[in-house]
């Protein structure tokens, strides 16, 4: 398959592109900064640039994995810029894909941010989308757009609602949820860490390896897709102290390096996730990490391999 | 109240602006071509122009009625231009309103196009939004955006899903549903008319007078609004031949002037509306025209008054 990947130089994108290339797919990798790699066509630029889109789709399109986005914190800071990427450029990308391919599969990295806050005791496939963040609203809007194009047989879209992904590389990410990854980096480096959510905060998490597996699976999934073309990915629901204890055990670092100073806004937005039932995602063959131990092992292994690349 | 009205020179906008001005409101009326009228501040230009928005909101904002849109047929013909008005300019308008006012009421003229085709036997407030037209997708996306801004206490939005409105003025409108109005003009003029939907096609209809009443009502509605900030307006469900017979009786023109040559696409899109239950809209005090006779009388009266203005 000829697969166009946006945000290809992000931490999920790099792993995904590598895996797809090894599977023998023809990959067109777009990102602001990206270097050509064996067998991968790299295009450096913005998806908001029509010239970049024209180049990417010139050779046709069997599938798109759309990872590029202006995430939560950055979108709050500049809603208009976020809209140009998350809405305008995404719509242009979807239309370019529809034109270049024959009803190509289009995978959107959507987000659990579509659900908003003040969630019911259990979130399932019938929970209404009531985003609070600009980012979550953008994702919900684009889910609707891609479902419409799918009903029109222009695309064959599937929006995957990603939970918190660990562990992102250290450093600024524009993500308000960065603390979920930063705690890994701190406990590996034996550095003190202040958690902005309480010890009993609950989060939905997935390792980057498992999210890459989900994206690969979504590309070739051959079952009937739901009418709204959206699936909430299965995720482990973990307490913050459970995450800390498990990372500590694996790294041999004292969990007392972590102190808790909950920020009310972050606690409400990222530390109050209720039970999650993902019947649709399960039936479509998506999986979470299995256990907190496996999730932590997988996340730590990713950090190690990122370090070795540097 | 200082009320900003977009699309103010459209056939709904003109009636609305007149009514609001007579009620003593301060009106800022925006449209591509618009003339100042007593007590109305007219701004000629596009809502896609930030200078126009800055002028409109400079004096503050208590409420917005957003009628400007690129409608169904025009949006199908040029999806990118439609997006710039229906999405980008609408988002910019909503943000300008939030900045200029204190949680201003924001009324969106949404559309039953959000429901799409292949509808269930009854459409009610729980019917999922599955648009097929670009126009319907845009409206569903903006409903989500405005609900998000309302959850953030930036706006106090209400999207009204308008049914087919009769009778629009004769002439090109960019609406695929123009035939619903054109049949009025033909039967008044004793001209032959070919209906693109079958005699037993069913439509949801409302007179322009009743939709203006709904917009005025929505501006001051003081009841708890639904979480998605959207209401499907009550509408009469009428058969095409029932409409023809009633217009004929009132105009004294032979209904045989109308022949039926259904176009499969138009029939599917506009002639297959099932039963409509609008519990939310009813509870919020919205009304339909009461009877086919009243709807036709009201629509014909509007045409007469439009003629007298020319």
XYZ file of C-alpha atoms in Angstrom, chain A residues 76 79 83 87-88 91 95 129-134 137-138 140-142 144-145 148 151-152 227, chain B residues 76 79 83 87-88 91 95 129-134 137-138 140-142 144-145 148 151-152 227:
48
model
C -5.903 26.666 23.981
C -7.219 28.668 18.790
C -8.040 25.553 13.632
C -9.771 21.682 10.849
C -8.800 23.436 7.605
C -10.259 18.802 5.593
C -10.214 15.849 0.125
C -19.256 13.858 22.831
C -19.102 16.974 24.998
C -15.574 18.344 24.629
C -14.358 21.214 26.773
C -11.005 21.870 25.128
C -10.635 23.537 21.727
C -13.926 20.119 19.858
C -11.717 20.083 16.748
C -15.120 15.783 17.400
C -15.821 18.083 14.443
C -13.386 16.241 12.189
C -18.119 14.142 11.909
C -16.521 15.377 8.686
C -19.699 12.239 6.201
C -21.060 7.961 3.846
C -20.393 9.639 0.498
C -21.765 4.569 11.387
C -21.457 20.802 -3.041
C -16.593 22.732 -0.738
C -15.814 25.803 4.473
C -16.679 26.817 9.356
C -13.816 29.320 9.460
C -15.766 30.151 14.263
C -14.966 34.053 19.042
C -26.481 13.222 13.139
C -25.373 11.514 9.925
C -25.209 14.236 7.288
C -24.608 13.404 3.654
C -24.203 16.893 2.231
C -21.124 19.059 2.816
C -21.667 18.229 7.819
C -20.632 21.867 8.259
C -23.228 19.511 12.526
C -19.584 20.474 13.077
C -20.486 24.029 14.073
C -20.465 20.895 18.210
C -18.206 23.947 18.270
C -18.212 23.539 23.361
C -19.740 24.616 28.078
C -16.779 26.960 28.457
C -26.384 19.869 26.545
